[in-house]
PDB file of C-alpha atoms in Angstrom:
ATOM      1  CA  MET N   1     180.568  62.121  66.306  1.00  0.00           C
ATOM      2  CA  LYS N   2     180.909  67.196  68.011  1.00  0.00           C
ATOM      3  CA  LEU N   3     181.781  69.273  65.165  1.00  0.00           C
ATOM      4  CA  GLN N   4     183.344  72.419  66.019  1.00  0.00           C
ATOM      5  CA  LYS N   5     181.296  75.329  66.068  1.00  0.00           C
ATOM      6  CA  ALA N   6     182.840  76.944  62.333  1.00  0.00           C
ATOM      7  CA  THR N   7     182.128  73.302  60.754  1.00  0.00           C
ATOM      8  CA  LEU N   8     178.642  72.715  62.011  1.00  0.00           C
ATOM      9  CA  PHE N   9     178.520  76.568  61.267  1.00  0.00           C
ATOM     10  CA  ALA N  10     179.342  76.409  57.858  1.00  0.00           C
ATOM     11  CA  LEU N  11     177.481  73.047  58.036  1.00  0.00           C
ATOM     12  CA  LEU N  12     174.460  74.713  58.391  1.00  0.00           C
ATOM     13  CA  ALA N  13     175.186  77.917  56.427  1.00  0.00           C
ATOM     14  CA  VAL N  14     175.958  76.564  53.017  1.00  0.00           C
ATOM     15  CA  LEU N  15     173.199  73.395  53.499  1.00  0.00           C
ATOM     16  CA  GLU N  16     170.714  76.925  53.990  1.00  0.00           C
ATOM     17  CA  LEU N  17     172.347  78.484  51.049  1.00  0.00           C
ATOM     18  CA  ALA N  18     171.818  75.546  48.579  1.00  0.00           C
ATOM     19  CA  ARG N  19     168.650  74.864  49.507  1.00  0.00           C
ATOM     20  CA  ASP N  20     167.829  77.520  46.577  1.00  0.00           C
ATOM     21  CA  PRO N  21     170.634  79.114  45.222  1.00  0.00           C
ATOM     22  CA  ALA N  22     168.977  81.746  43.327  1.00  0.00           C
ATOM     23  CA  ARG N  23     168.198  83.339  47.308  1.00  0.00           C
ATOM     24  CA  GLN N  24     170.859  85.854  48.741  1.00  0.00           C
ATOM     25  CA  MET N  25     170.681  85.589  52.836  1.00  0.00           C
ATOM     26  CA  SER N  26     172.729  87.508  55.099  1.00  0.00           C
ATOM     27  CA  ALA N  27     174.732  86.616  57.441  1.00  0.00           C
ATOM     28  CA  ALA N  28     172.730  87.671  60.152  1.00  0.00           C
ATOM     29  CA  GLU N  29     169.225  86.587  58.437  1.00  0.00           C
ATOM     30  CA  ILE N  30     171.368  82.893  59.210  1.00  0.00           C
ATOM     31  CA  ALA N  31     172.849  83.457  62.051  1.00  0.00           C
ATOM     32  CA  GLU N  32     168.894  84.673  62.664  1.00  0.00           C
ATOM     33  CA  ILE N  33     168.098  80.563  61.999  1.00  0.00           C
ATOM     34  CA  TYR N  34     170.289  78.608  63.126  1.00  0.00           C
ATOM     35  CA  GLY N  35     170.185  80.783  66.434  1.00  0.00           C
ATOM     36  CA  ILE N  36     173.839  81.139  66.024  1.00  0.00           C
ATOM     37  CA  SER N  37     176.155  83.982  67.176  1.00  0.00           C
ATOM     38  CA  VAL N  38     176.059  86.508  63.014  1.00  0.00           C
ATOM     39  CA  ASN N  39     179.721  87.315  63.931  1.00  0.00           C
ATOM     40  CA  HIS N  40     181.366  84.012  64.442  1.00  0.00           C
ATOM     41  CA  LEU N  41     179.229  82.253  61.385  1.00  0.00           C
ATOM     42  CA  ALA N  42     180.211  86.123  59.588  1.00  0.00           C
ATOM     43  CA  LYS N  43     184.163  84.716  59.952  1.00  0.00           C
ATOM     44  CA  VAL N  44     182.458  80.966  58.172  1.00  0.00           C
ATOM     45  CA  MET N  45     181.150  82.540  55.187  1.00  0.00           C
ATOM     46  CA  ARG N  46     184.103  83.970  55.261  1.00  0.00           C
ATOM     47  CA  ASP N  47     185.744  80.805  54.555  1.00  0.00           C
ATOM     48  CA  LEU N  48     183.216  79.748  52.684  1.00  0.00           C
ATOM     49  CA  GLY N  49     184.098  81.813  50.038  1.00  0.00           C
ATOM     50  CA  ARG N  50     187.650  81.975  49.780  1.00  0.00           C
ATOM     51  CA  ALA N  51     186.664  78.049  49.290  1.00  0.00           C
ATOM     52  CA  GLY N  52     184.145  79.076  46.003  1.00  0.00           C
ATOM     53  CA  LEU N  53     181.266  77.477  47.860  1.00  0.00           C
ATOM     54  CA  VAL N  54     179.711  80.913  48.532  1.00  0.00           C
ATOM     55  CA  GLU N  55     180.643  83.938  47.391  1.00  0.00           C
ATOM     56  CA  ALA N  56     179.509  87.481  48.895  1.00  0.00           C
ATOM     57  CA  VAL N  57     176.430  89.951  46.389  1.00  0.00           C
ATOM     58  CA  ARG N  58     177.655  93.010  47.135  1.00  0.00           C
ATOM     59  CA  GLY N  59     174.717  96.191  47.559  1.00  0.00           C
ATOM     60  CA  VAL N  60     171.989  96.752  49.469  1.00  0.00           C
ATOM     61  CA  GLY N  61     169.828  93.519  50.497  1.00  0.00           C
ATOM     62  CA  GLY N  62     173.221  92.259  49.011  1.00  0.00           C
ATOM     63  CA  GLY N  63     174.211  88.327  50.985  1.00  0.00           C
ATOM     64  CA  TYR N  64     175.785  85.191  50.202  1.00  0.00           C
ATOM     65  CA  ARG N  65     174.378  83.101  47.106  1.00  0.00           C
ATOM     66  CA  PHE N  66     174.839  79.260  47.539  1.00  0.00           C
ATOM     67  CA  SER N  67     177.772  78.995  44.275  1.00  0.00           C
ATOM     68  CA  GLY N  68     179.093  75.176  44.496  1.00  0.00           C
ATOM     69  CA  ASN N  69     178.069  72.415  42.402  1.00  0.00           C
ATOM     70  CA  ALA N  70     175.351  70.767  45.261  1.00  0.00           C
ATOM     71  CA  ARG N  71     175.283  67.702  43.920  1.00  0.00           C
ATOM     72  CA  ARG N  72     179.716  67.278  43.931  1.00  0.00           C
ATOM     73  CA  VAL N  73     180.017  68.024  47.409  1.00  0.00           C
ATOM     74  CA  SER N  74     180.601  66.432  49.668  1.00  0.00           C
ATOM     75  CA  LEU N  75     179.591  67.531  53.495  1.00  0.00           C
ATOM     76  CA  PHE N  76     182.741  66.424  54.029  1.00  0.00           C
ATOM     77  CA  ASP N  77     184.123  68.390  51.791  1.00  0.00           C
ATOM     78  CA  VAL N  78     182.960  71.000  53.706  1.00  0.00           C
ATOM     79  CA  ILE N  79     184.486  69.301  57.367  1.00  0.00           C
ATOM     80  CA  ASP N  80     187.942  69.240  55.460  1.00  0.00           C
ATOM     81  CA  LEU N  81     187.114  72.893  55.104  1.00  0.00           C
ATOM     82  CA  PHE N  82     187.778  73.495  58.792  1.00  0.00           C
ATOM     83  CA  GLY N  83     190.439  71.559  58.911  1.00  0.00           C
ATOM     84  CA  ASP N  84     187.646  68.930  61.307  1.00  0.00           C
ATOM     85  CA  ILE N  85     188.532  65.595  60.450  1.00  0.00           C
ATOM     86  CA  VAL N  86     188.194  63.129  62.330  1.00  0.00           C
ATOM     87  CA  THR N  87     191.205  63.084  64.251  1.00  0.00           C
ATOM     88  CA  ASP N  88     193.698  60.079  63.816  1.00  0.00           C
ATOM     89  CA  ALA N  89     192.285  58.061  67.033  1.00  0.00           C
ATOM     90  CA  SER N  90     195.312  55.665  66.512  1.00  0.00           C
ATOM     91  CA  GLU N  91     197.632  57.924  68.090  1.00  0.00           C
ATOM     92  CA  MET N  92     197.790  57.828  71.713  1.00  0.00           C
ATOM     93  CA  PRO N  93     199.264  59.888  73.746  1.00  0.00           C
ATOM     94  CA  GLY N  94     203.098  59.539  75.246  1.00  0.00           C
ATOM     95  CA  THR N  95     204.248  56.273  74.701  1.00  0.00           C
ATOM     96  CA  ALA N  96     201.071  55.038  75.040  1.00  0.00           C
ATOM     97  CA  GLY N  97     201.370  53.759  70.988  1.00  0.00           C
ATOM     98  CA  ASP N  98     203.720  51.379  71.586  1.00  0.00           C
ATOM     99  CA  THR N  99     201.860  49.083  74.256  1.00  0.00           C
ATOM    100  CA  GLU N 100     199.716  46.134  72.389  1.00  0.00           C
ATOM    101  CA  ILE N 101     196.803  47.380  73.826  1.00  0.00           C
ATOM    102  CA  ALA N 102     197.546  50.697  72.744  1.00  0.00           C
ATOM    103  CA  ARG N 103     197.500  49.527  69.281  1.00  0.00           C
ATOM    104  CA  ALA N 104     193.957  47.530  69.693  1.00  0.00           C
ATOM    105  CA  LEU N 105     192.211  49.854  70.886  1.00  0.00           C
ATOM    106  CA  GLY N 106     193.971  52.046  68.026  1.00  0.00           C
ATOM    107  CA  ARG N 107     192.413  49.861  65.683  1.00  0.00           C
ATOM    108  CA  VAL N 108     188.408  49.662  67.330  1.00  0.00           C
ATOM    109  CA  LEU N 109     189.005  53.674  66.985  1.00  0.00           C
ATOM    110  CA  ASN N 110     190.682  53.624  63.534  1.00  0.00           C
ATOM    111  CA  GLU N 111     187.240  51.074  62.369  1.00  0.00           C
ATOM    112  CA  VAL N 112     184.805  53.997  63.684  1.00  0.00           C
ATOM    113  CA  ASP N 113     186.705  56.822  61.975  1.00  0.00           C
ATOM    114  CA  GLU N 114     187.261  55.434  58.856  1.00  0.00           C
ATOM    115  CA  ILE N 115     183.216  54.434  59.342  1.00  0.00           C
ATOM    116  CA  ALA N 116     182.047  58.283  59.608  1.00  0.00           C
ATOM    117  CA  VAL N 117     184.632  59.317  57.093  1.00  0.00           C
ATOM    118  CA  ALA N 118     182.909  56.728  54.370  1.00  0.00           C
ATOM    119  CA  THR N 119     179.547  58.624  56.159  1.00  0.00           C
ATOM    120  CA  LEU N 120     180.393  61.731  55.466  1.00  0.00           C
ATOM    121  CA  LYS N 121     182.330  61.670  51.857  1.00  0.00           C
ATOM    122  CA  SER N 122     178.717  59.678  50.574  1.00  0.00           C
ATOM    123  CA  ILE N 123     176.281  62.334  51.347  1.00  0.00           C
ATOM    124  CA  SER N 124     176.486  65.363  48.791  1.00  0.00           C
ATOM    125  CA  LEU N 125     175.492  68.197  50.038  1.00  0.00           C
ATOM    126  CA  ALA N 126     171.694  67.626  46.972  1.00  0.00           C
ATOM    127  CA  THR N 127     171.123  63.943  49.156  1.00  0.00           C
ATOM    128  CA  LEU N 128     171.118  65.428  52.461  1.00  0.00           C
ATOM    129  CA  LEU N 129     168.754  68.377  50.888  1.00  0.00           C
ATOM    130  CA  LYS N 130     166.442  65.860  49.135  1.00  0.00           C
ATOM    131  CA  ASN N 131     166.361  63.838  51.732  1.00  0.00           C
ATOM    132  CA  LEU N 132     164.865  66.016  53.903  1.00  0.00           C
ATOM    133  CA  ASP N 133     162.182  66.936  51.172  1.00  0.00           C
ATOM    134  CA  ARG N 134     160.867  62.732  51.306  1.00  0.00           C
ATOM    135  CA  SER N 135     160.645  63.218  55.175  1.00  0.00           C
ATOM    136  CA  ALA N 136     158.497  66.506  54.655  1.00  0.00           C
ATOM    137  CA  ALA N 137     156.569  64.616  52.165  1.00  0.00           C
ATOM    138  CA  ARG N 138     156.240  61.764  54.181  1.00  0.00           C
ATOM    139  CA  ARG N 139     155.515  63.317  57.428  1.00  0.00           C
ATOM    140  CA  MET N 140     152.928  65.850  54.946  1.00  0.00           C
ATOM    141  CA  ALA N 141     150.857  62.645  53.788  1.00  0.00           C
ATOM    142  CA  ALA N 142     150.798  61.433  56.751  1.00  0.00           C
ATOM    143  CA  THR N 143     149.122  64.376  58.259  1.00  0.00           C
ATOM    144  CA  THR N 144     146.590  64.413  55.149  1.00  0.00           C
TER     145      THR N 144
ATOM    146  CA  MET I   1     178.736  44.370  43.528  1.00  0.00           C
ATOM    147  CA  SER I   2     180.088  46.415  40.996  1.00  0.00           C
ATOM    148  CA  ASP I   3     182.005  49.416  40.824  1.00  0.00           C
ATOM    149  CA  ALA I   4     181.649  51.990  38.231  1.00  0.00           C
ATOM    150  CA  SER I   5     183.718  55.003  39.356  1.00  0.00           C
ATOM    151  CA  GLN I   6     185.889  57.168  42.139  1.00  0.00           C
ATOM    152  CA  THR I   7     184.150  61.048  40.352  1.00  0.00           C
ATOM    153  CA  ALA I   8     180.042  61.607  40.500  1.00  0.00           C
ATOM    154  CA  ILE I   9     178.475  62.203  43.630  1.00  0.00           C
ATOM    155  CA  GLU I  10     174.705  62.041  42.836  1.00  0.00           C
ATOM    156  CA  PRO I  11     173.718  61.505  39.660  1.00  0.00           C
ATOM    157  CA  GLU I  12     171.246  63.343  37.345  1.00  0.00           C
ATOM    158  CA  HIS I  13     167.519  62.505  37.323  1.00  0.00           C
ATOM    159  CA  PRO I  14     166.627  60.033  35.040  1.00  0.00           C
ATOM    160  CA  THR I  15     166.431  61.239  31.531  1.00  0.00           C
ATOM    161  CA  GLU I  16     166.054  58.497  29.162  1.00  0.00           C
ATOM    162  CA  THR I  17     162.227  58.099  28.645  1.00  0.00           C
ATOM    163  CA  ARG I  18     163.172  54.492  25.877  1.00  0.00           C
ATOM    164  CA  LEU I  19     164.700  53.087  28.872  1.00  0.00           C
ATOM    165  CA  ARG I  20     163.129  49.806  29.568  1.00  0.00           C
ATOM    166  CA  VAL I  21     163.550  47.972  32.996  1.00  0.00           C
ATOM    167  CA  ARG I  22     162.766  43.989  31.743  1.00  0.00           C
ATOM    168  CA  ASP I  23     163.652  41.110  33.800  1.00  0.00           C
ATOM    169  CA  ALA I  24     166.807  39.730  32.480  1.00  0.00           C
ATOM    170  CA  ARG I  25     166.992  36.923  29.771  1.00  0.00           C
ATOM    171  CA  VAL I  26     169.860  34.075  28.914  1.00  0.00           C
ATOM    172  CA  GLY I  27     170.627  36.212  26.268  1.00  0.00           C
ATOM    173  CA  ASP I  28     171.327  38.842  28.188  1.00  0.00           C
ATOM    174  CA  MET I  29     174.565  36.972  30.077  1.00  0.00           C
ATOM    175  CA  SER I  30     176.745  38.193  27.513  1.00  0.00           C
ATOM    176  CA  GLU I  31     175.203  42.081  27.895  1.00  0.00           C
ATOM    177  CA  VAL I  32     175.656  41.714  31.765  1.00  0.00           C
ATOM    178  CA  GLU I  33     178.917  40.301  30.996  1.00  0.00           C
ATOM    179  CA  ALA I  34     180.305  43.447  29.078  1.00  0.00           C
ATOM    180  CA  ILE I  35     179.314  45.848  31.618  1.00  0.00           C
ATOM    181  CA  ASP I  36     180.121  44.646  34.233  1.00  0.00           C
ATOM    182  CA  ALA I  37     183.644  43.739  31.998  1.00  0.00           C
ATOM    183  CA  ARG I  38     184.435  47.840  30.886  1.00  0.00           C
ATOM    184  CA  ILE I  39     183.705  48.435  34.779  1.00  0.00           C
ATOM    185  CA  THR I  40     185.701  45.854  36.896  1.00  0.00           C
ATOM    186  CA  GLY I  41     188.034  45.179  34.390  1.00  0.00           C
ATOM    187  CA  ILE I  42     187.546  41.845  34.689  1.00  0.00           C
ATOM    188  CA  ASN I  43     186.122  39.328  32.673  1.00  0.00           C
ATOM    189  CA  LYS I  44     183.670  36.683  34.495  1.00  0.00           C
ATOM    190  CA  PRO I  45     181.239  34.529  31.792  1.00  0.00           C
ATOM    191  CA  GLU I  46     180.974  31.517  34.653  1.00  0.00           C
ATOM    192  CA  TYR I  47     179.740  33.515  37.410  1.00  0.00           C
ATOM    193  CA  TRP I  48     176.978  35.435  34.705  1.00  0.00           C
ATOM    194  CA  ALA I  49     176.111  32.061  34.376  1.00  0.00           C
ATOM    195  CA  ARG I  50     175.494  30.877  37.842  1.00  0.00           C
ATOM    196  CA  ALA I  51     174.424  33.719  38.950  1.00  0.00           C
ATOM    197  CA  PHE I  52     171.610  33.595  35.819  1.00  0.00           C
ATOM    198  CA  ALA I  53     170.941  30.479  37.034  1.00  0.00           C
ATOM    199  CA  ARG I  54     170.291  31.198  41.047  1.00  0.00           C
ATOM    200  CA  TYR I  55     168.366  35.306  40.025  1.00  0.00           C
ATOM    201  CA  GLY I  56     166.796  34.978  36.726  1.00  0.00           C
ATOM    202  CA  ALA I  57     163.339  34.147  36.709  1.00  0.00           C
ATOM    203  CA  ARG I  58     162.904  33.038  40.469  1.00  0.00           C
ATOM    204  CA  ALA I  59     160.227  33.819  42.946  1.00  0.00           C
ATOM    205  CA  ASP I  60     161.716  36.353  45.004  1.00  0.00           C
ATOM    206  CA  ARG I  61     164.398  37.201  43.416  1.00  0.00           C
ATOM    207  CA  TRP I  62     164.701  39.768  40.762  1.00  0.00           C
ATOM    208  CA  PHE I  63     168.094  39.853  38.794  1.00  0.00           C
ATOM    209  CA  LEU I  64     166.692  42.437  36.239  1.00  0.00           C
ATOM    210  CA  VAL I  65     168.120  44.319  33.418  1.00  0.00           C
ATOM    211  CA  ALA I  66     167.751  48.411  31.394  1.00  0.00           C
ATOM    212  CA  GLU I  67     167.442  47.846  28.020  1.00  0.00           C
ATOM    213  CA  ALA I  68     167.098  50.687  25.542  1.00  0.00           C
ATOM    214  CA  GLU I  69     167.841  50.457  21.769  1.00  0.00           C
ATOM    215  CA  GLY I  70     167.584  46.867  21.623  1.00  0.00           C
ATOM    216  CA  ARG I  71     170.376  47.295  23.774  1.00  0.00           C
ATOM    217  CA  VAL I  72     171.165  46.041  27.819  1.00  0.00           C
ATOM    218  CA  VAL I  73     172.742  49.623  29.373  1.00  0.00           C
ATOM    219  CA  GLY I  74     172.734  47.968  32.729  1.00  0.00           C
ATOM    220  CA  PHE I  75     171.414  45.601  35.248  1.00  0.00           C
ATOM    221  CA  ILE I  76     170.743  44.995  39.111  1.00  0.00           C
ATOM    222  CA  ILE I  77     170.695  41.480  41.294  1.00  0.00           C
ATOM    223  CA  GLY I  78     168.250  41.696  43.971  1.00  0.00           C
ATOM    224  CA  GLU I  79     166.383  39.246  45.813  1.00  0.00           C
ATOM    225  CA  GLN I  80     164.422  38.944  50.060  1.00  0.00           C
ATOM    226  CA  ARG I  81     166.188  37.221  53.069  1.00  0.00           C
ATOM    227  CA  ALA I  82     164.523  36.717  56.550  1.00  0.00           C
ATOM    228  CA  TRP I  83     166.132  36.019  59.390  1.00  0.00           C
ATOM    229  CA  GLU I  84     168.966  36.142  59.359  1.00  0.00           C
ATOM    230  CA  PHE I  85     170.612  37.083  62.975  1.00  0.00           C
ATOM    231  CA  GLY I  86     166.591  38.021  63.993  1.00  0.00           C
ATOM    232  CA  SER I  87     165.994  40.677  60.391  1.00  0.00           C
ATOM    233  CA  PRO I  88     162.913  39.961  59.458  1.00  0.00           C
ATOM    234  CA  PRO I  89     162.378  39.333  55.836  1.00  0.00           C
ATOM    235  CA  CYS I  90     163.579  42.419  54.050  1.00  0.00           C
ATOM    236  CA  GLY I  91     165.438  43.008  50.179  1.00  0.00           C
ATOM    237  CA  TRP I  92     168.674  42.560  49.437  1.00  0.00           C
ATOM    238  CA  VAL I  93     170.456  44.123  46.426  1.00  0.00           C
ATOM    239  CA  PHE I  94     173.763  42.759  46.138  1.00  0.00           C
ATOM    240  CA  ALA I  95     174.792  43.723  42.435  1.00  0.00           C
ATOM    241  CA  ILE I  96     174.333  47.252  40.389  1.00  0.00           C
ATOM    242  CA  GLY I  97     175.999  48.078  36.443  1.00  0.00           C
ATOM    243  CA  VAL I  98     175.239  50.700  33.583  1.00  0.00           C
ATOM    244  CA  ASP I  99     177.569  50.874  31.429  1.00  0.00           C
ATOM    245  CA  PRO I 100     179.854  53.486  32.002  1.00  0.00           C
ATOM    246  CA  GLY I 101     179.118  55.229  28.442  1.00  0.00           C
ATOM    247  CA  LEU I 102     175.653  56.108  30.008  1.00  0.00           C
ATOM    248  CA  ARG I 103     176.594  57.481  33.609  1.00  0.00           C
ATOM    249  CA  LEU I 104     174.126  60.313  34.794  1.00  0.00           C
ATOM    250  CA  GLY I 105     170.796  59.496  32.930  1.00  0.00           C
ATOM    251  CA  GLY I 106     168.823  58.386  35.765  1.00  0.00           C
ATOM    252  CA  ILE I 107     169.557  54.753  34.069  1.00  0.00           C
ATOM    253  CA  GLY I 108     170.368  53.415  37.798  1.00  0.00           C
ATOM    254  CA  THR I 109     167.815  54.988  39.488  1.00  0.00           C
ATOM    255  CA  ARG I 110     164.954  53.425  37.024  1.00  0.00           C
ATOM    256  CA  LEU I 111     166.763  50.054  37.954  1.00  0.00           C
ATOM    257  CA  PHE I 112     166.487  50.244  41.803  1.00  0.00           C
ATOM    258  CA  ALA I 113     162.842  51.863  40.972  1.00  0.00           C
ATOM    259  CA  ALA I 114     161.905  48.980  39.677  1.00  0.00           C
ATOM    260  CA  ILE I 115     163.650  46.234  41.903  1.00  0.00           C
ATOM    261  CA  THR I 116     162.150  48.348  45.471  1.00  0.00           C
ATOM    262  CA  ARG I 117     158.828  47.585  43.913  1.00  0.00           C
ATOM    263  CA  ARG I 118     159.320  44.504  43.381  1.00  0.00           C
ATOM    264  CA  MET I 119     159.973  43.679  45.754  1.00  0.00           C
ATOM    265  CA  GLN I 120     157.810  46.201  48.202  1.00  0.00           C
ATOM    266  CA  ALA I 121     155.080  43.883  46.100  1.00  0.00           C
ATOM    267  CA  ALA I 122     156.578  40.651  47.492  1.00  0.00           C
ATOM    268  CA  GLY I 123     155.991  41.872  50.915  1.00  0.00           C
ATOM    269  CA  VAL I 124     159.385  43.249  51.832  1.00  0.00           C
ATOM    270  CA  ALA I 125     159.161  47.431  53.864  1.00  0.00           C
ATOM    271  CA  LEU I 126     162.632  47.776  54.364  1.00  0.00           C
ATOM    272  CA  VAL I 127     165.911  47.075  51.984  1.00  0.00           C
ATOM    273  CA  ARG I 128     169.210  46.350  52.145  1.00  0.00           C
ATOM    274  CA  THR I 129     173.038  46.979  50.671  1.00  0.00           C
ATOM    275  CA  MET I 130     176.416  45.940  51.564  1.00  0.00           C
ATOM    276  CA  LEU I 131     178.926  48.509  49.977  1.00  0.00           C
ATOM    277  CA  ALA I 132     182.940  48.362  50.131  1.00  0.00           C
ATOM    278  CA  ARG I 133     183.638  51.533  52.551  1.00  0.00           C
ATOM    279  CA  ASP I 134     185.911  52.944  49.488  1.00  0.00           C
ATOM    280  CA  ASP I 135     182.922  53.037  46.414  1.00  0.00           C
ATOM    281  CA  ALA I 136     182.207  55.666  46.697  1.00  0.00           C
ATOM    282  CA  LEU I 137     179.613  55.659  43.735  1.00  0.00           C
ATOM    283  CA  ASN I 138     177.546  53.237  44.668  1.00  0.00           C
ATOM    284  CA  MET I 139     177.509  54.584  47.882  1.00  0.00           C
ATOM    285  CA  ALA I 140     176.562  58.391  46.429  1.00  0.00           C
ATOM    286  CA  PHE I 141     174.078  56.476  44.841  1.00  0.00           C
ATOM    287  CA  PHE I 142     172.381  54.385  47.470  1.00  0.00           C
ATOM    288  CA  ARG I 143     172.120  57.261  49.333  1.00  0.00           C
ATOM    289  CA  SER I 144     170.639  60.215  46.645  1.00  0.00           C
ATOM    290  CA  GLN I 145     168.022  56.753  46.573  1.00  0.00           C
ATOM    291  CA  GLY I 146     167.130  57.547  50.159  1.00  0.00           C
ATOM    292  CA  MET I 147     169.171  54.545  51.397  1.00  0.00           C
ATOM    293  CA  MET I 148     171.031  55.141  55.111  1.00  0.00           C
ATOM    294  CA  GLY I 149     173.284  53.342  57.423  1.00  0.00           C
ATOM    295  CA  GLY I 150     170.864  50.528  58.966  1.00  0.00           C
ATOM    296  CA  SER I 151     170.508  49.054  62.302  1.00  0.00           C
ATOM    297  CA  PHE I 152     173.235  46.488  61.843  1.00  0.00           C
ATOM    298  CA  LEU I 153     176.788  46.654  60.980  1.00  0.00           C
ATOM    299  CA  GLN I 154     179.347  44.216  58.823  1.00  0.00           C
ATOM    300  CA  LEU I 155     182.171  42.349  60.610  1.00  0.00           C
ATOM    301  CA  GLU I 156     184.889  39.988  58.752  1.00  0.00           C
ATOM    302  CA  MET I 157     187.771  38.872  60.182  1.00  0.00           C
ATOM    303  CA  PRO I 158     190.006  36.915  57.533  1.00  0.00           C
ATOM    304  CA  LEU I 159     190.074  32.456  58.246  1.00  0.00           C
ATOM    305  CA  ASP I 160     193.744  32.341  58.996  1.00  0.00           C
ATOM    306  CA  ASP I 161     193.009  33.577  62.422  1.00  0.00           C
ATOM    307  CA  ILE I 162     190.944  30.586  63.251  1.00  0.00           C
ATOM    308  CA  ALA I 163     192.992  28.749  65.839  1.00  0.00           C
ATOM    309  CA  ASP I 164     192.136  24.359  65.159  1.00  0.00           C
ATOM    310  CA  GLU I 165     192.206  23.824  68.452  1.00  0.00           C
ATOM    311  CA  ASP I 166     188.584  21.827  67.241  1.00  0.00           C
ATOM    312  CA  THR I 167     189.910  20.422  63.670  1.00  0.00           C
ATOM    313  CA  PRO I 168     190.299  16.570  64.347  1.00  0.00           C
TER     314      PRO I 168
END
């Protein structure tokens, strides 16, 4: 599954900030960590702010802080903000949708979409971050 | 699998210190059935009697309950399965339910931890489950325990699609 850049940047930023809700980071700092365009990210941060997932902290040392509920916000919720949910693959171009083959193909593509959406809806930001910590702990245990 | 609700994304950390997880007894079945009925809206006394006969106090099958202040507040059922389409022995969890009034208290987490410890002790290294795609609560619960999409796919078909050419 390929996400638009804005959606991917939003996921990276919101997860980075949700890791430590007390921490403030500027768009430039986040962009540097992930090697992404700061201008593009700045626009994404404004969208996340309007959605209530981050809040802008003004003044010296200002930046953004996570302001959502990491247990309640799913990956799908973030993706959906950018209208980048899986498209209805059953909609075939032109008149293809009227054919038996196009309908059968559409059913298969819909099956893939439904699995993807169910997966994204089932993973909260907190769950993803917790699994990240678990993986880190396992790696640490394996090397010691 | 008992559904629970469609709202919560992830349970809170365990807070119920008086909770005890133990093997189910036949006398627990009325409380288990009541929890399931509150969750699903369906009373299934025969099903629960059969479930206990099949999974209660059996080798490689686990029917556990969570008990708090003398009453059953949750249950989990699983078993060991082996060599289904080449799958080495693994644990399967196929039912979990928590009293709806006590959700987000870590009861499900305690039950899951207990059954996976039993599975590990039985020698399996992997646990699986199967859920409805739209079962948001249970899906989020198992995800929060660290479960991820696995290497097997579930397939199904209405049986009225079967051609009757081989029917005697």
